[in-house]
Tab-separated table of C-alpha atoms and ligand atoms in Angstrom:
chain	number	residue	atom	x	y	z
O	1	UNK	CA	157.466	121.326	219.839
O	2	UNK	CA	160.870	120.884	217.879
O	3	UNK	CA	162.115	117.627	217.302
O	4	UNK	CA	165.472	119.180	215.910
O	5	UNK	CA	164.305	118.628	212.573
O	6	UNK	CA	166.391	121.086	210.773
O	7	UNK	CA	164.979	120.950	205.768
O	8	UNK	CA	166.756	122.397	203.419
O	9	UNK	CA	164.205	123.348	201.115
O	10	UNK	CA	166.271	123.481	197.795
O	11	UNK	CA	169.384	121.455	198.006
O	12	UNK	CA	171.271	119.331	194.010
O	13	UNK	CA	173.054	116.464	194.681
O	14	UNK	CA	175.462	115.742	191.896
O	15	UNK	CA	177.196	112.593	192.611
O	16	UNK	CA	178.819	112.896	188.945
O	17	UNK	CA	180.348	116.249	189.261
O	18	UNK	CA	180.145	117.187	192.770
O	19	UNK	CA	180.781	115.597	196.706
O	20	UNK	CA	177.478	113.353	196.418
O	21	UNK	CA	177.131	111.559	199.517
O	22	UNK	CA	180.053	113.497	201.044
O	23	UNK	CA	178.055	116.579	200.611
O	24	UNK	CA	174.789	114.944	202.353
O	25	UNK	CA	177.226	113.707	204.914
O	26	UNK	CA	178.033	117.411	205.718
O	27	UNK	CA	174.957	118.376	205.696
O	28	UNK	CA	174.038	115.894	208.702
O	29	UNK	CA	177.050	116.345	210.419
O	30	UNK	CA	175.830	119.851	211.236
O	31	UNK	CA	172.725	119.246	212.138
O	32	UNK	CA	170.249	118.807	209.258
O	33	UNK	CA	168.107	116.255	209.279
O	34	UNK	CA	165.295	116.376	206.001
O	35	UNK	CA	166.338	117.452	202.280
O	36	UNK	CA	164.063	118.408	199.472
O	37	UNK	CA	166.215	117.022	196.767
O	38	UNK	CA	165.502	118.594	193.271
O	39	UNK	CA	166.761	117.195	190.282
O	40	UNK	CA	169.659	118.537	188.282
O	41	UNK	CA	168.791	119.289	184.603
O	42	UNK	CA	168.818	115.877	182.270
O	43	UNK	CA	172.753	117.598	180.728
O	44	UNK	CA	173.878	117.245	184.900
O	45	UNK	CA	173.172	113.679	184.707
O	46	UNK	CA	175.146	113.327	180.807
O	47	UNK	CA	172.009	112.957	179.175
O	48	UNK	CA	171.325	115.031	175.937
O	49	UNK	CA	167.763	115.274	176.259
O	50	UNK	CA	165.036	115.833	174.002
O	51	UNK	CA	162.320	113.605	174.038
O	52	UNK	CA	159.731	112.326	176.988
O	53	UNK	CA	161.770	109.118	177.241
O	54	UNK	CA	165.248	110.879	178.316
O	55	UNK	CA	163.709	113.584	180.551
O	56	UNK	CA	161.805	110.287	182.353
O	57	UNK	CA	165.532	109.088	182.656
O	58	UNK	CA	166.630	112.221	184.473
O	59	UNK	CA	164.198	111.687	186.738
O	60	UNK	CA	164.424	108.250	187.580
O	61	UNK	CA	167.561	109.080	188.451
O	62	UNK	CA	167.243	111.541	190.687
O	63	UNK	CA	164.245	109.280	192.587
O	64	UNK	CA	167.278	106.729	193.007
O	65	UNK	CA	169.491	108.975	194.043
O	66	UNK	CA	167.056	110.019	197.079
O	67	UNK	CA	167.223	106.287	197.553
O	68	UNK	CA	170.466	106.089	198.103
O	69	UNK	CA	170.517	109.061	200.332
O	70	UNK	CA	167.891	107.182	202.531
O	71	UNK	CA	169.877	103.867	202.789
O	72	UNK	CA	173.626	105.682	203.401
O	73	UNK	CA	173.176	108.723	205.075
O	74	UNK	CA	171.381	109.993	207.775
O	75	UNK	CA	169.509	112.379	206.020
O	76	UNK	CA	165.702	111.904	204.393
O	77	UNK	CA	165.653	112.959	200.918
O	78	UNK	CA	162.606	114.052	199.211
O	79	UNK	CA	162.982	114.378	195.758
O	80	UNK	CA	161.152	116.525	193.150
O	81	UNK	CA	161.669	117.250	189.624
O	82	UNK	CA	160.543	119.535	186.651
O	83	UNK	CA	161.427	121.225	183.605
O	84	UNK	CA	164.230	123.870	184.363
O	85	UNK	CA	163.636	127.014	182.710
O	86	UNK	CA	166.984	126.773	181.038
O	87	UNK	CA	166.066	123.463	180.085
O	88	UNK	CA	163.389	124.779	177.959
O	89	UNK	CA	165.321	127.437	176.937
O	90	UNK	CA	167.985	125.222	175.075
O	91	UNK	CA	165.690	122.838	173.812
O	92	UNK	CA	163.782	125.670	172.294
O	93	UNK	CA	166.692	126.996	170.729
O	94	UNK	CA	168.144	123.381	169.239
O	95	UNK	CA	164.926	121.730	168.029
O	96	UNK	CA	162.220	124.715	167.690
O	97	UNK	CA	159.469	126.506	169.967
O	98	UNK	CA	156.847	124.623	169.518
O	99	UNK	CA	158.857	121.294	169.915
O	100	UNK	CA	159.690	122.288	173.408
O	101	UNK	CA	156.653	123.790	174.305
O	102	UNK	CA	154.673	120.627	173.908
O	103	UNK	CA	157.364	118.409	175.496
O	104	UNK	CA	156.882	120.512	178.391
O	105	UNK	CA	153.186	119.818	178.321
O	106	UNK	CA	153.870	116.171	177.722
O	107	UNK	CA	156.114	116.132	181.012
O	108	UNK	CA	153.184	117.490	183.401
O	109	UNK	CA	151.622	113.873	182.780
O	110	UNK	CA	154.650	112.390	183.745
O	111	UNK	CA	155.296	114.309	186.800
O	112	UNK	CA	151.184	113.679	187.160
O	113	UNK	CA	152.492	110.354	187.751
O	114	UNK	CA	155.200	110.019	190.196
O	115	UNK	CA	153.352	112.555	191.773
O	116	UNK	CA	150.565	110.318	192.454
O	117	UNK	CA	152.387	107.133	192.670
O	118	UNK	CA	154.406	109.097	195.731
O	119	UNK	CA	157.799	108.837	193.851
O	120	UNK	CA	157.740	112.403	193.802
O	121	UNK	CA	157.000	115.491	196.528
O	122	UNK	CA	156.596	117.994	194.204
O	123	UNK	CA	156.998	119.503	190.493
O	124	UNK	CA	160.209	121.868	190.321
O	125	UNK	CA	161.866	123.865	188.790
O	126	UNK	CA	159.628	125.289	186.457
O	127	UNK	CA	159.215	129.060	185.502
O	128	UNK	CA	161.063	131.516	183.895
O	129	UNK	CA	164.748	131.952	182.771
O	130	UNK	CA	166.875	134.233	185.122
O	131	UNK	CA	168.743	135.479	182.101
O	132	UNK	CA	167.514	137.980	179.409
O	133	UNK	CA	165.424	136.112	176.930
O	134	UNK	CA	163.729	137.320	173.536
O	135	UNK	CA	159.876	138.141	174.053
O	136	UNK	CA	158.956	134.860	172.546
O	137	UNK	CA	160.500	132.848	174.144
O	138	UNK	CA	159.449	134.667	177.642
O	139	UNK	CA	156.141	134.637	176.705
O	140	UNK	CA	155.840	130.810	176.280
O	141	UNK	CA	158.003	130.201	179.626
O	142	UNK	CA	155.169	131.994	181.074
O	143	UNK	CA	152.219	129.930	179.152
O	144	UNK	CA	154.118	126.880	180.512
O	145	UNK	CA	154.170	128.117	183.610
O	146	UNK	CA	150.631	128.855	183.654
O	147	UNK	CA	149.843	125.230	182.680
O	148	UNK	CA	152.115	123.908	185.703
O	149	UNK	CA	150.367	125.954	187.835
O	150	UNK	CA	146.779	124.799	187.100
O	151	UNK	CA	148.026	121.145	186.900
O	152	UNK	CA	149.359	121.494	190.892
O	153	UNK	CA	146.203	123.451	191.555
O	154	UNK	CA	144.575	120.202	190.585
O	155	UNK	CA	146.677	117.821	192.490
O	156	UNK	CA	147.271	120.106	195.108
O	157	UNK	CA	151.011	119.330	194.796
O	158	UNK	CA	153.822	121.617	195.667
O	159	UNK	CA	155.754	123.469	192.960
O	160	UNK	CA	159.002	125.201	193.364
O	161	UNK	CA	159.036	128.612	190.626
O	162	UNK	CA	162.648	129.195	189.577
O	163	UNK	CA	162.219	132.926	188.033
O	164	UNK	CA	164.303	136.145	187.762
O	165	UNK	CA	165.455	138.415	190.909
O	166	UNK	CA	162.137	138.409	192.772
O	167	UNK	CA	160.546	141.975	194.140
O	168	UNK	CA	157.565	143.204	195.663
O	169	UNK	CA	156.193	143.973	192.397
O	170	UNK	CA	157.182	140.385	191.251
O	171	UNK	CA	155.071	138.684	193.396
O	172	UNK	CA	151.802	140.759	192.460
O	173	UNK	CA	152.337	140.201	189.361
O	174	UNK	CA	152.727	135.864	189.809
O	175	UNK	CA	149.758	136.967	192.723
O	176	UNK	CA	147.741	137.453	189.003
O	177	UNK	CA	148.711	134.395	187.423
O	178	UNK	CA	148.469	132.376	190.347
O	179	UNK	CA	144.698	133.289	190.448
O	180	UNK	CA	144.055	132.519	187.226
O	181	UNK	CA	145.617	129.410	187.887
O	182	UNK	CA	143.104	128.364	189.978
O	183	UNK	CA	144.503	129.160	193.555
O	184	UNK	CA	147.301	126.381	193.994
O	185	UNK	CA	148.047	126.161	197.189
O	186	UNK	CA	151.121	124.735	197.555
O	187	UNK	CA	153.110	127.473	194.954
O	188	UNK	CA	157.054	127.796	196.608
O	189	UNK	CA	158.939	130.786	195.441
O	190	UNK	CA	162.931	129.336	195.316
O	191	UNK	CA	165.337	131.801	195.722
O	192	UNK	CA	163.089	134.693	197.295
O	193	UNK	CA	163.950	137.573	198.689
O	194	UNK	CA	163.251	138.033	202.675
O	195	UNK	CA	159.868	138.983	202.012
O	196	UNK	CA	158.103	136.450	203.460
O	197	UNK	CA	154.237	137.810	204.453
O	198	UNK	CA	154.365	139.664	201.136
O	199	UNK	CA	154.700	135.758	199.485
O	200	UNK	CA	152.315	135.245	201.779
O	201	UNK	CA	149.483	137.340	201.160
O	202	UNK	CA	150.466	136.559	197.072
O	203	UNK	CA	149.647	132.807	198.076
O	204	UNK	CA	153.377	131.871	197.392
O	205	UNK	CA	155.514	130.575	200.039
O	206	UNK	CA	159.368	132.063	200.217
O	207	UNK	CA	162.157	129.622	199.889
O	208	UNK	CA	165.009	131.894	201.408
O	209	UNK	CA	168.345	131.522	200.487
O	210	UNK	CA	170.185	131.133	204.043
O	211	UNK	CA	171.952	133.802	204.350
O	212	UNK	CA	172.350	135.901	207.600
O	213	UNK	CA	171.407	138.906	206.318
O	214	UNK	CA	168.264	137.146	204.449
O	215	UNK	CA	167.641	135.123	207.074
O	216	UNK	CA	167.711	138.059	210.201
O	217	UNK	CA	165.638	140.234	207.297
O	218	UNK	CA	163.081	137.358	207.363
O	219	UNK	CA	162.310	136.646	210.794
O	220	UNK	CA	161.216	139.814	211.572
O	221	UNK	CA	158.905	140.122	209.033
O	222	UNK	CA	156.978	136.825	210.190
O	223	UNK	CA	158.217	132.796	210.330
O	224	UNK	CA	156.642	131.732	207.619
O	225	UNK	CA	159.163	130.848	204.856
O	226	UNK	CA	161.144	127.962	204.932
O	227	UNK	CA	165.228	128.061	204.292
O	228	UNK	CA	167.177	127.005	201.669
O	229	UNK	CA	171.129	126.664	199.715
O	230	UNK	CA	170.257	125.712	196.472
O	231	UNK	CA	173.659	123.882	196.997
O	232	UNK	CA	174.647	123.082	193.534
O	233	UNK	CA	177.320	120.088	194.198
O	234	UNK	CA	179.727	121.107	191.327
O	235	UNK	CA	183.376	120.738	192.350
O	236	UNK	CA	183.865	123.262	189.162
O	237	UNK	CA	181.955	126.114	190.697
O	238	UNK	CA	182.796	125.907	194.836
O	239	UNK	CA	181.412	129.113	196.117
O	240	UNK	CA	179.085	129.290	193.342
O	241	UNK	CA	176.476	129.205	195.682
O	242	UNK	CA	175.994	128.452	199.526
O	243	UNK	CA	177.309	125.073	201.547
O	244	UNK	CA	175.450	122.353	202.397
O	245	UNK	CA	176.254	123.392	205.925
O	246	UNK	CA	174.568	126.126	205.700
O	247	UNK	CA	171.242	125.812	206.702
O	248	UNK	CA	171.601	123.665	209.854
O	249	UNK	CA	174.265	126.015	211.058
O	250	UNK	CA	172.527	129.156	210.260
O	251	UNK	CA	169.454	127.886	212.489
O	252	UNK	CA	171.373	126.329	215.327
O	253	UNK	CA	173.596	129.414	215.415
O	254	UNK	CA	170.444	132.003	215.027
O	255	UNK	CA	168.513	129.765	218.274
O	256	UNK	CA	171.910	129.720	220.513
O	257	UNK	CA	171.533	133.736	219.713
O	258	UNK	CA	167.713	134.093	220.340
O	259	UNK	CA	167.203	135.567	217.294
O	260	UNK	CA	165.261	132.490	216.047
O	261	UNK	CA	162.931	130.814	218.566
O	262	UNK	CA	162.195	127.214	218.889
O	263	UNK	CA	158.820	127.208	218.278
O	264	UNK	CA	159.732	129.092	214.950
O	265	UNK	CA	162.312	126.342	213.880
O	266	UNK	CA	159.959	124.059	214.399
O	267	UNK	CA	157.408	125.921	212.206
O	268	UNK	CA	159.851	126.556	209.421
O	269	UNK	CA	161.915	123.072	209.223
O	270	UNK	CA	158.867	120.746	210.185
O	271	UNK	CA	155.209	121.797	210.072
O	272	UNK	CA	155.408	123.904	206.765
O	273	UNK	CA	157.809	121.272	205.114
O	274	UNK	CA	155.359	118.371	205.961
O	275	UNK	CA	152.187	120.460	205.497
O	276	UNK	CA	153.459	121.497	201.834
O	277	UNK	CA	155.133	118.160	200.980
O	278	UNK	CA	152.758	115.673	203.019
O	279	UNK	CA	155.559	114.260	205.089
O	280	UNK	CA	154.819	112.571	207.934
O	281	UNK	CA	157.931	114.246	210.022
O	282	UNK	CA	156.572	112.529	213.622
P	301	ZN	ZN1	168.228	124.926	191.998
């Protein structure tokens, strides 16, 4: 059955740049009810990061931010946090390779942590840059990613993969490296295409970006994705990516026009977010 439940999957709150709570408050006042909140890089929150210490920072601020959003609004925010692939990318680039290699490495411990300790959901973003890198530095994203992906094989702890435009022939080839990975169970692919059973049958779940298109494109194929905005909250970039309205009215609008069914909602905004995530949604 549905309780109404209506997740975005992907959804940055940026209460220094963007609407903050406003944006939550939007969010609700359409209809959604759960947010997986993922952390804006350590720059978002006017950090200059490059040690264990300041990324720990970003993150504790992000868990306090969720906080927040469970105190004022009416939302439940689940936060989760990572090591952006443009993250890695800069750090690389100011302070060396091998300097931000094993800081990523260093991270997975913390994020080990909160994981366990239930301050975090899940590990995210991590992957690959969705701009044109040199070989080297593509190489090691994908070494790092390799690691994060055996590390939530062992905690059996969700992961959101922040990558390049995603294809068929993408996801046999992360298929591969989730195998040698160990099998995680739990991988999410943010920002996929409407390909949902072929994430599927990779072991990857799709995290679609709500579209209509994406979303009609999806449903047919099979329910088993879950929806997303990757709302960025930057008053600098509006239109940069979808509302925080979106996702609510997307699947209130789809059910009114039987295109998505109840029992689907239900799957997609409440027993894959709580199977992944290990919320108790009631
Ligand atoms: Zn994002």
């Amino acid at each position: 059955m549905w309780n109404e439940f209506i997740t975005d999957n992907h959804m940055h709150i940026d209460p220094l740049h963007g609407l903050g709570l406003k944006a939550v408050k939007q969010f609700t006042s359409a209809g959604g009810t759960h947010i997986i909140l993922v952390g804006k890089t350590a720059r978002d929150w006017g950090i200059e990061a490059k040690n264990v210490d300041d990324f720990q920072n970003a993150y504790e601020k992000t868990i306090h931010l969720a906080d927040i959003i469970n105190s004022e609004t009416d939302a439940k925010a689940y936060p989760i946090v990572g090591f952006h692939p443009s993250e890695f990318i800069g750090l690389a680039g100011a302070y060396g390779l091998e300097h931000a290699y094993s800081l990523g490495l260093d991270l997975l411990d913390i994020l080990e942590n909160l994981y366990e300790e239930r301050r975090i959901y899940g590990i995210g973003e991590i992957g690959r840059p969705h701009f044109p890198v040199d070989v080297k530095l593509l190489d090691a994203s994908n070494n790092l990613l390799m690691e994060y992906l055996k590390r939530a094989a062992d905690l059996n702890c969700p992961i959101q993969l922040h990558t390049e435009h995603f294809t068929e022939e993408k996801f046999d080839e992360l298929f591969v490296m989730v195998q040698h990975a160990g099998n995680p169970k739990k991988v999410i692919k943010h920002f996929s295409p409407p390909l949902p059973t072929k994430a599927q049958e990779c072991g990857v779940t799709a995290s679609i970006v709500s579209s209509k298109d994406a979303i009609a494109t999806a449903i047919k194929d099979s329910p088993h994705f879950l929806m997303e905005t990757d709302y960025i909250d930057d008053i600098t970039r509006p239109g940069a990516v979808l509302g925080p309205k979106t996702v609510p009215k997307r699947t209130l609008q789809f059910i009114e026009r039987g295109i998505l069914s109840e029992e689907d909602a239900a799957y997609i905004h409440q027993d894959l977010i709580s199977y992944l995530y290990g919320i108790d949604m009631g």
